[in-house]
mmCIF file with all atom_site columns, C-alpha atoms in Angstrom:
data_model
loop_
_atom_site.group_PDB
_atom_site.id
_atom_site.type_symbol
_atom_site.label_atom_id
_atom_site.label_alt_id
_atom_site.label_comp_id
_atom_site.label_asym_id
_atom_site.label_entity_id
_atom_site.label_seq_id
_atom_site.pdbx_PDB_ins_code
_atom_site.Cartn_x
_atom_site.Cartn_y
_atom_site.Cartn_z
_atom_site.occupancy
_atom_site.B_iso_or_equiv
_atom_site.pdbx_formal_charge
_atom_site.auth_seq_id
_atom_site.auth_comp_id
_atom_site.auth_asym_id
_atom_site.auth_atom_id
_atom_site.pdbx_PDB_model_num
ATOM 1   C CA . MET A 1 1   ? 153.235 275.925 -30.265 1.00 39.00 ? 1   MET A CA 1
ATOM 2   C CA . GLU A 1 2   ? 151.437 279.272 -29.850 1.00 40.00 ? 2   GLU A CA 1
ATOM 3   C CA . GLN A 1 3   ? 148.947 277.685 -27.448 1.00 38.00 ? 3   GLN A CA 1
ATOM 4   C CA . ASP A 1 4   ? 151.826 276.603 -25.186 1.00 40.00 ? 4   ASP A CA 1
ATOM 5   C CA . ASP A 1 5   ? 153.184 280.170 -25.163 1.00 39.00 ? 5   ASP A CA 1
ATOM 6   C CA . CYS A 1 6   ? 149.725 281.559 -24.342 1.00 36.00 ? 6   CYS A CA 1
ATOM 7   C CA . LEU A 1 7   ? 149.329 279.065 -21.504 1.00 37.00 ? 7   LEU A CA 1
ATOM 8   C CA . GLU A 1 8   ? 152.684 280.086 -20.032 1.00 42.00 ? 8   GLU A CA 1
ATOM 9   C CA . LEU A 1 9   ? 151.745 283.766 -20.188 1.00 39.00 ? 9   LEU A CA 1
ATOM 10  C CA . ALA A 1 10  ? 148.361 283.092 -18.602 1.00 38.00 ? 10  ALA A CA 1
ATOM 11  C CA . CYS A 1 11  ? 149.993 281.078 -15.847 1.00 41.00 ? 11  CYS A CA 1
ATOM 12  C CA . GLU A 1 12  ? 152.496 283.837 -15.081 1.00 42.00 ? 12  GLU A CA 1
ATOM 13  C CA . ALA A 1 13  ? 149.784 286.475 -14.928 1.00 39.00 ? 13  ALA A CA 1
ATOM 14  C CA . TRP A 1 14  ? 147.581 284.482 -12.523 1.00 41.00 ? 14  TRP A CA 1
ATOM 15  C CA . GLN A 1 15  ? 146.751 286.358 -9.340  1.00 44.00 ? 15  GLN A CA 1
ATOM 16  C CA . GLY A 1 16  ? 148.846 289.402 -9.987  1.00 45.00 ? 16  GLY A CA 1
ATOM 17  C CA . GLU A 1 17  ? 152.388 288.859 -8.794  1.00 46.00 ? 17  GLU A CA 1
ATOM 18  C CA . ARG A 1 18  ? 152.111 285.116 -8.106  1.00 58.00 ? 18  ARG A CA 1
ATOM 19  C CA . ILE A 1 19  ? 153.704 282.968 -10.776 1.00 66.00 ? 19  ILE A CA 1
ATOM 20  C CA . TRP A 1 20  ? 151.616 279.923 -11.681 1.00 67.00 ? 20  TRP A CA 1
ATOM 21  C CA . PRO A 1 21  ? 152.570 277.188 -11.366 1.00 73.00 ? 21  PRO A CA 1
ATOM 22  C CA . SER A 1 22  ? 155.266 278.079 -8.874  1.00 70.00 ? 22  SER A CA 1
ATOM 23  C CA . ALA A 1 23  ? 158.938 277.712 -9.742  1.00 71.00 ? 23  ALA A CA 1
ATOM 24  C CA . GLU A 1 24  ? 159.063 274.669 -7.468  1.00 82.00 ? 24  GLU A CA 1
ATOM 25  C CA . TYR A 1 25  ? 156.055 272.987 -9.134  1.00 87.00 ? 25  TYR A CA 1
ATOM 26  C CA . ASN A 1 26  ? 157.920 270.987 -11.825 1.00 88.00 ? 26  ASN A CA 1
ATOM 27  C CA . ARG A 1 27  ? 160.477 269.683 -9.312  1.00 91.00 ? 27  ARG A CA 1
ATOM 28  C CA . GLN A 1 28  ? 157.637 268.556 -7.054  1.00 92.00 ? 28  GLN A CA 1
ATOM 29  C CA . VAL A 1 29  ? 155.871 266.783 -9.932  1.00 93.00 ? 29  VAL A CA 1
ATOM 30  C CA . GLU A 1 30  ? 159.115 264.902 -10.644 1.00 93.00 ? 30  GLU A CA 1
ATOM 31  C CA . ARG A 1 31  ? 159.377 263.893 -6.957  1.00 94.00 ? 31  ARG A CA 1
ATOM 32  C CA . LEU A 1 32  ? 155.791 262.601 -7.158  1.00 95.00 ? 32  LEU A CA 1
ATOM 33  C CA . LYS A 1 33  ? 156.608 260.560 -10.273 1.00 95.00 ? 33  LYS A CA 1
ATOM 34  C CA . GLN A 1 34  ? 159.561 258.997 -8.448  1.00 95.00 ? 34  GLN A CA 1
ATOM 35  C CA . ALA A 1 35  ? 157.215 258.025 -5.574  1.00 94.00 ? 35  ALA A CA 1
ATOM 36  C CA . ILE A 1 36  ? 154.790 256.028 -7.762  1.00 96.00 ? 36  ILE A CA 1
ATOM 37  C CA . GLY A 1 37  ? 153.969 252.792 -5.959  1.00 95.00 ? 37  GLY A CA 1
ATOM 38  C CA . ARG A 1 38  ? 154.555 254.251 -2.485  1.00 95.00 ? 38  ARG A CA 1
ATOM 39  C CA . GLU A 1 39  ? 152.010 255.117 0.178   1.00 96.00 ? 39  GLU A CA 1
ATOM 40  C CA . ILE A 1 40  ? 151.264 258.826 0.503   1.00 96.00 ? 40  ILE A CA 1
ATOM 41  C CA . TYR A 1 41  ? 149.281 261.053 2.856   1.00 96.00 ? 41  TYR A CA 1
ATOM 42  C CA . LEU A 1 42  ? 147.140 263.945 1.632   1.00 94.00 ? 42  LEU A CA 1
ATOM 43  C CA . VAL A 1 43  ? 146.024 267.333 2.877   1.00 90.00 ? 43  VAL A CA 1
ATOM 44  C CA . GLU A 1 44  ? 142.995 268.004 0.671   1.00 89.00 ? 44  GLU A CA 1
ATOM 45  C CA . LEU A 1 45  ? 141.300 271.330 -0.044  1.00 84.00 ? 45  LEU A CA 1
ATOM 46  C CA . ARG A 1 46  ? 137.514 271.511 -0.008  1.00 81.00 ? 46  ARG A CA 1
ATOM 47  C CA . PRO A 1 47  ? 136.528 274.897 -1.480  1.00 75.00 ? 47  PRO A CA 1
ATOM 48  C CA . GLU A 1 48  ? 132.982 275.946 -0.621  1.00 75.00 ? 48  GLU A CA 1
ATOM 49  C CA . ALA A 1 49  ? 130.938 279.087 -1.237  1.00 74.00 ? 49  ALA A CA 1
ATOM 50  C CA . ILE A 1 50  ? 131.785 280.677 2.112   1.00 74.00 ? 50  ILE A CA 1
ATOM 51  C CA . ASN A 1 51  ? 135.012 279.086 3.289   1.00 74.00 ? 51  ASN A CA 1
ATOM 52  C CA . LEU A 1 52  ? 137.891 276.842 2.327   1.00 72.00 ? 52  LEU A CA 1
ATOM 53  C CA . GLY A 1 53  ? 137.680 273.460 4.008   1.00 75.00 ? 53  GLY A CA 1
ATOM 54  C CA . ILE A 1 54  ? 140.808 271.452 4.720   1.00 81.00 ? 54  ILE A CA 1
ATOM 55  C CA . ARG A 1 55  ? 140.988 267.710 5.296   1.00 86.00 ? 55  ARG A CA 1
ATOM 56  C CA . PHE A 1 56  ? 144.086 266.308 7.003   1.00 86.00 ? 56  PHE A CA 1
ATOM 57  C CA . SER A 1 57  ? 143.968 262.532 6.615   1.00 86.00 ? 57  SER A CA 1
ATOM 58  C CA . ASP A 1 58  ? 145.952 259.819 8.356   1.00 90.00 ? 58  ASP A CA 1
ATOM 59  C CA . THR A 1 59  ? 144.810 257.243 5.781   1.00 92.00 ? 59  THR A CA 1
ATOM 60  C CA . PRO A 1 60  ? 147.630 256.180 3.461   1.00 95.00 ? 60  PRO A CA 1
ATOM 61  C CA . PHE A 1 61  ? 146.882 255.873 -0.254  1.00 96.00 ? 61  PHE A CA 1
ATOM 62  C CA . GLU A 1 62  ? 149.060 254.163 -2.838  1.00 96.00 ? 62  GLU A CA 1
ATOM 63  C CA . LEU A 1 63  ? 150.158 256.570 -5.562  1.00 96.00 ? 63  LEU A CA 1
ATOM 64  C CA . LEU A 1 64  ? 149.459 254.773 -8.854  1.00 96.00 ? 64  LEU A CA 1
ATOM 65  C CA . ALA A 1 65  ? 150.291 257.501 -11.381 1.00 95.00 ? 65  ALA A CA 1
ATOM 66  C CA . VAL A 1 66  ? 150.919 261.182 -12.018 1.00 95.00 ? 66  VAL A CA 1
ATOM 67  C CA . LEU A 1 67  ? 148.981 262.197 -15.127 1.00 93.00 ? 67  LEU A CA 1
ATOM 68  C CA . ASP A 1 68  ? 148.861 265.303 -17.293 1.00 90.00 ? 68  ASP A CA 1
ATOM 69  C CA . PHE A 1 69  ? 145.649 267.254 -16.872 1.00 88.00 ? 69  PHE A CA 1
ATOM 70  C CA . PRO A 1 70  ? 144.470 268.522 -20.277 1.00 85.00 ? 70  PRO A CA 1
ATOM 71  C CA . ARG A 1 71  ? 142.682 271.662 -19.070 1.00 87.00 ? 71  ARG A CA 1
ATOM 72  C CA . PRO A 1 72  ? 144.580 273.528 -16.363 1.00 84.00 ? 72  PRO A CA 1
ATOM 73  C CA . ASP A 1 73  ? 142.658 276.548 -15.111 1.00 83.00 ? 73  ASP A CA 1
ATOM 74  C CA . PRO A 1 74  ? 144.477 278.787 -12.635 1.00 80.00 ? 74  PRO A CA 1
ATOM 75  C CA . ALA A 1 75  ? 141.344 280.841 -11.957 1.00 76.00 ? 75  ALA A CA 1
ATOM 76  C CA . HIS A 1 76  ? 139.642 277.717 -10.618 1.00 77.00 ? 76  HIS A CA 1
ATOM 77  C CA . GLY A 1 77  ? 142.756 276.234 -9.013  1.00 77.00 ? 77  GLY A CA 1
ATOM 78  C CA . LEU A 1 78  ? 143.273 273.412 -11.518 1.00 83.00 ? 78  LEU A CA 1
ATOM 79  C CA . THR A 1 79  ? 146.930 272.608 -12.183 1.00 86.00 ? 79  THR A CA 1
ATOM 80  C CA . PRO A 1 80  ? 148.454 270.792 -15.198 1.00 91.00 ? 80  PRO A CA 1
ATOM 81  C CA . HIS A 1 81  ? 148.679 267.439 -13.332 1.00 92.00 ? 81  HIS A CA 1
ATOM 82  C CA . LEU A 1 82  ? 146.576 265.045 -11.308 1.00 92.00 ? 82  LEU A CA 1
ATOM 83  C CA . ILE A 1 83  ? 147.391 262.007 -9.233  1.00 95.00 ? 83  ILE A CA 1
ATOM 84  C CA . LEU A 1 84  ? 145.721 258.606 -9.446  1.00 95.00 ? 84  LEU A CA 1
ATOM 85  C CA . LEU A 1 85  ? 145.169 256.775 -6.143  1.00 95.00 ? 85  LEU A CA 1
ATOM 86  C CA . ASP A 1 86  ? 144.483 253.138 -5.292  1.00 94.00 ? 86  ASP A CA 1
ATOM 87  C CA . ASP A 1 87  ? 140.955 253.991 -4.091  1.00 93.00 ? 87  ASP A CA 1
ATOM 88  C CA . GLY A 1 88  ? 139.998 254.897 -7.677  1.00 92.00 ? 88  GLY A CA 1
ATOM 89  C CA . ARG A 1 89  ? 140.208 258.665 -7.336  1.00 92.00 ? 89  ARG A CA 1
ATOM 90  C CA . GLY A 1 90  ? 142.060 261.040 -9.584  1.00 93.00 ? 90  GLY A CA 1
ATOM 91  C CA . ILE A 1 91  ? 142.780 264.319 -7.781  1.00 93.00 ? 91  ILE A CA 1
ATOM 92  C CA . ASN A 1 92  ? 144.078 267.457 -9.439  1.00 91.00 ? 92  ASN A CA 1
ATOM 93  C CA . LEU A 1 93  ? 147.144 268.823 -7.627  1.00 90.00 ? 93  LEU A CA 1
ATOM 94  C CA . GLY A 1 94  ? 145.299 272.143 -7.356  1.00 87.00 ? 94  GLY A CA 1
ATOM 95  C CA . ARG A 1 95  ? 142.928 270.441 -4.903  1.00 89.00 ? 95  ARG A CA 1
ATOM 96  C CA . LEU A 1 96  ? 145.789 269.397 -2.608  1.00 91.00 ? 96  LEU A CA 1
ATOM 97  C CA . ALA A 1 97  ? 147.760 271.510 -0.168  1.00 87.00 ? 97  ALA A CA 1
ATOM 98  C CA . ARG A 1 98  ? 150.351 268.829 0.636   1.00 91.00 ? 98  ARG A CA 1
ATOM 99  C CA . ILE A 1 99  ? 151.401 265.253 -0.188  1.00 94.00 ? 99  ILE A CA 1
ATOM 100 C CA . THR A 1 100 ? 153.795 263.455 2.154   1.00 94.00 ? 100 THR A CA 1
ATOM 101 C CA . ILE A 1 101 ? 155.322 260.030 2.678   1.00 95.00 ? 101 ILE A CA 1
ATOM 102 C CA . ASP A 1 102 ? 155.890 258.140 5.950   1.00 91.00 ? 102 ASP A CA 1
ATOM 103 C CA . THR A 1 103 ? 153.895 260.527 8.158   1.00 90.00 ? 103 THR A CA 1
ATOM 104 C CA . PRO A 1 104 ? 150.655 262.484 7.728   1.00 89.00 ? 104 PRO A CA 1
ATOM 105 C CA . TYR A 1 105 ? 151.298 265.157 10.371  1.00 87.00 ? 105 TYR A CA 1
ATOM 106 C CA . SER A 1 106 ? 154.247 267.520 10.891  1.00 86.00 ? 106 SER A CA 1
ATOM 107 C CA . PRO A 1 107 ? 156.454 265.838 8.281   1.00 90.00 ? 107 PRO A CA 1
ATOM 108 C CA . PRO A 1 108 ? 160.145 266.668 7.986   1.00 92.00 ? 108 PRO A CA 1
ATOM 109 C CA . ALA A 1 109 ? 161.063 268.519 4.783   1.00 90.00 ? 109 ALA A CA 1
ATOM 110 C CA . GLU A 1 110 ? 162.484 265.388 3.119   1.00 93.00 ? 110 GLU A CA 1
ATOM 111 C CA . ASN A 1 111 ? 159.075 263.635 3.433   1.00 94.00 ? 111 ASN A CA 1
ATOM 112 C CA . ILE A 1 112 ? 157.165 266.378 1.610   1.00 93.00 ? 112 ILE A CA 1
ATOM 113 C CA . LEU A 1 113 ? 156.671 265.378 -2.031  1.00 94.00 ? 113 LEU A CA 1
ATOM 114 C CA . TYR A 1 114 ? 154.297 268.200 -2.982  1.00 92.00 ? 114 TYR A CA 1
ATOM 115 C CA . GLN A 1 115 ? 153.274 271.326 -1.140  1.00 89.00 ? 115 GLN A CA 1
ATOM 116 C CA . GLU A 1 116 ? 151.449 274.450 -2.212  1.00 82.00 ? 116 GLU A CA 1
ATOM 117 C CA . SER A 1 117 ? 153.530 276.793 -0.065  1.00 73.00 ? 117 SER A CA 1
ATOM 118 C CA . PHE A 1 118 ? 151.188 279.757 -0.459  1.00 67.00 ? 118 PHE A CA 1
ATOM 119 C CA . LEU A 1 119 ? 148.253 277.787 0.943   1.00 68.00 ? 119 LEU A CA 1
ATOM 120 C CA . MET A 1 120 ? 150.189 276.067 3.698   1.00 67.00 ? 120 MET A CA 1
ATOM 121 C CA . GLN A 1 121 ? 151.971 279.142 5.015   1.00 63.00 ? 121 GLN A CA 1
ATOM 122 C CA . ARG A 1 122 ? 149.498 281.948 4.416   1.00 60.00 ? 122 ARG A CA 1
ATOM 123 C CA . LEU A 1 123 ? 146.195 280.167 4.970   1.00 63.00 ? 123 LEU A CA 1
ATOM 124 C CA . LEU A 1 124 ? 146.608 276.970 6.972   1.00 62.00 ? 124 LEU A CA 1
ATOM 125 C CA . LEU A 1 125 ? 149.494 277.560 9.337   1.00 57.00 ? 125 LEU A CA 1
ATOM 126 C CA . ARG A 1 126 ? 149.316 281.303 10.001  1.00 54.00 ? 126 ARG A CA 1
ATOM 127 C CA . GLU A 1 127 ? 148.170 282.737 13.282  1.00 58.00 ? 127 GLU A CA 1
ATOM 128 C CA . ARG A 1 128 ? 144.454 283.493 13.406  1.00 59.00 ? 128 ARG A CA 1
ATOM 129 C CA . ARG A 1 129 ? 143.223 286.809 14.761  1.00 68.00 ? 129 ARG A CA 1
ATOM 130 C CA . LEU A 1 130 ? 139.524 286.769 15.448  1.00 72.00 ? 130 LEU A CA 1
ATOM 131 C CA . SER A 1 131 ? 137.871 289.674 17.153  1.00 78.00 ? 131 SER A CA 1
ATOM 132 C CA . GLU A 1 132 ? 134.309 290.860 17.481  1.00 84.00 ? 132 GLU A CA 1
ATOM 133 C CA . ALA A 1 133 ? 135.074 293.599 14.946  1.00 83.00 ? 133 ALA A CA 1
ATOM 134 C CA . SER A 1 134 ? 136.540 291.191 12.347  1.00 78.00 ? 134 SER A CA 1
ATOM 135 C CA . ILE A 1 135 ? 133.625 288.763 12.749  1.00 82.00 ? 135 ILE A CA 1
ATOM 136 C CA . ALA A 1 136 ? 131.091 291.605 12.431  1.00 85.00 ? 136 ALA A CA 1
ATOM 137 C CA . GLU A 1 137 ? 132.848 292.977 9.341   1.00 83.00 ? 137 GLU A CA 1
ATOM 138 C CA . ARG A 1 138 ? 132.943 289.602 7.628   1.00 81.00 ? 138 ARG A CA 1
ATOM 139 C CA . SER A 1 139 ? 129.312 288.877 8.546   1.00 84.00 ? 139 SER A CA 1
ATOM 140 C CA . LYS A 1 140 ? 128.146 292.189 7.032   1.00 84.00 ? 140 LYS A CA 1
ATOM 141 C CA . LEU A 1 141 ? 130.027 291.472 3.807   1.00 83.00 ? 141 LEU A CA 1
ATOM 142 C CA . LEU A 1 142 ? 128.590 287.957 3.504   1.00 83.00 ? 142 LEU A CA 1
ATOM 143 C CA . LEU A 1 143 ? 125.058 289.104 4.335   1.00 85.00 ? 143 LEU A CA 1
ATOM 144 C CA . GLY A 1 144 ? 125.351 291.881 1.761   1.00 83.00 ? 144 GLY A CA 1
ATOM 145 C CA . ARG A 1 145 ? 126.457 289.381 -0.884  1.00 83.00 ? 145 ARG A CA 1
ATOM 146 C CA . PHE A 1 146 ? 123.611 287.080 0.043   1.00 82.00 ? 146 PHE A CA 1
ATOM 147 C CA . LEU A 1 147 ? 121.131 289.957 -0.359  1.00 86.00 ? 147 LEU A CA 1
ATOM 148 C CA . GLY A 1 148 ? 122.678 290.947 -3.702  1.00 82.00 ? 148 GLY A CA 1
ATOM 149 C CA . LYS A 1 149 ? 124.221 294.205 -2.540  1.00 79.00 ? 149 LYS A CA 1
ATOM 150 C CA . ARG A 1 150 ? 127.587 295.465 -3.664  1.00 74.00 ? 150 ARG A CA 1
ATOM 151 C CA . PRO A 1 151 ? 130.197 295.689 -0.911  1.00 66.00 ? 151 PRO A CA 1
ATOM 152 C CA . ASP A 1 152 ? 130.351 299.072 0.789   1.00 61.00 ? 152 ASP A CA 1
ATOM 153 C CA . LYS A 1 153 ? 133.849 300.526 0.435   1.00 59.00 ? 153 LYS A CA 1
ATOM 154 C CA . ARG A 1 154 ? 133.696 301.659 4.044   1.00 57.00 ? 154 ARG A CA 1
ATOM 155 C CA . LEU A 1 155 ? 133.392 298.010 5.141   1.00 51.00 ? 155 LEU A CA 1
ATOM 156 C CA . THR A 1 156 ? 136.121 296.613 2.921   1.00 53.00 ? 156 THR A CA 1
ATOM 157 C CA . GLY A 1 157 ? 138.701 299.296 3.687   1.00 53.00 ? 157 GLY A CA 1
ATOM 158 C CA . GLU A 1 158 ? 139.299 300.049 -0.012  1.00 50.00 ? 158 GLU A CA 1
#
């Protein structure tokens, strides 16, 4: 029982003020369990060393099961559940930004079974502001990391 309490405390402390998993997470897992046997559409995350790749797919997959994941790890984005698809894949919910039914793009709220709101609103759907200065700043930081140098506080604004 103590391990469960420790896990809850670790989840709540993840990323400062963000509660992990979100308050909506359990309700979304229940909606997914009710959709077993239906076709779903995925928005998958592809984390890489430099950027976060996103894959919007219009290919429907049959949801076969929602399974407990024995080793959730909030630091690496692994949640306590994964889904099993008809193509043989098991995908941790932490690797998905959204799961919908009936339509892959611009779904109405009632068609969204699972959504990581933080990722969708703050990373995927927010307005992008690129400028020569922001590109130069980011390039210097990445080049410094590549060369093994610590970030200069003047460049990071800290």
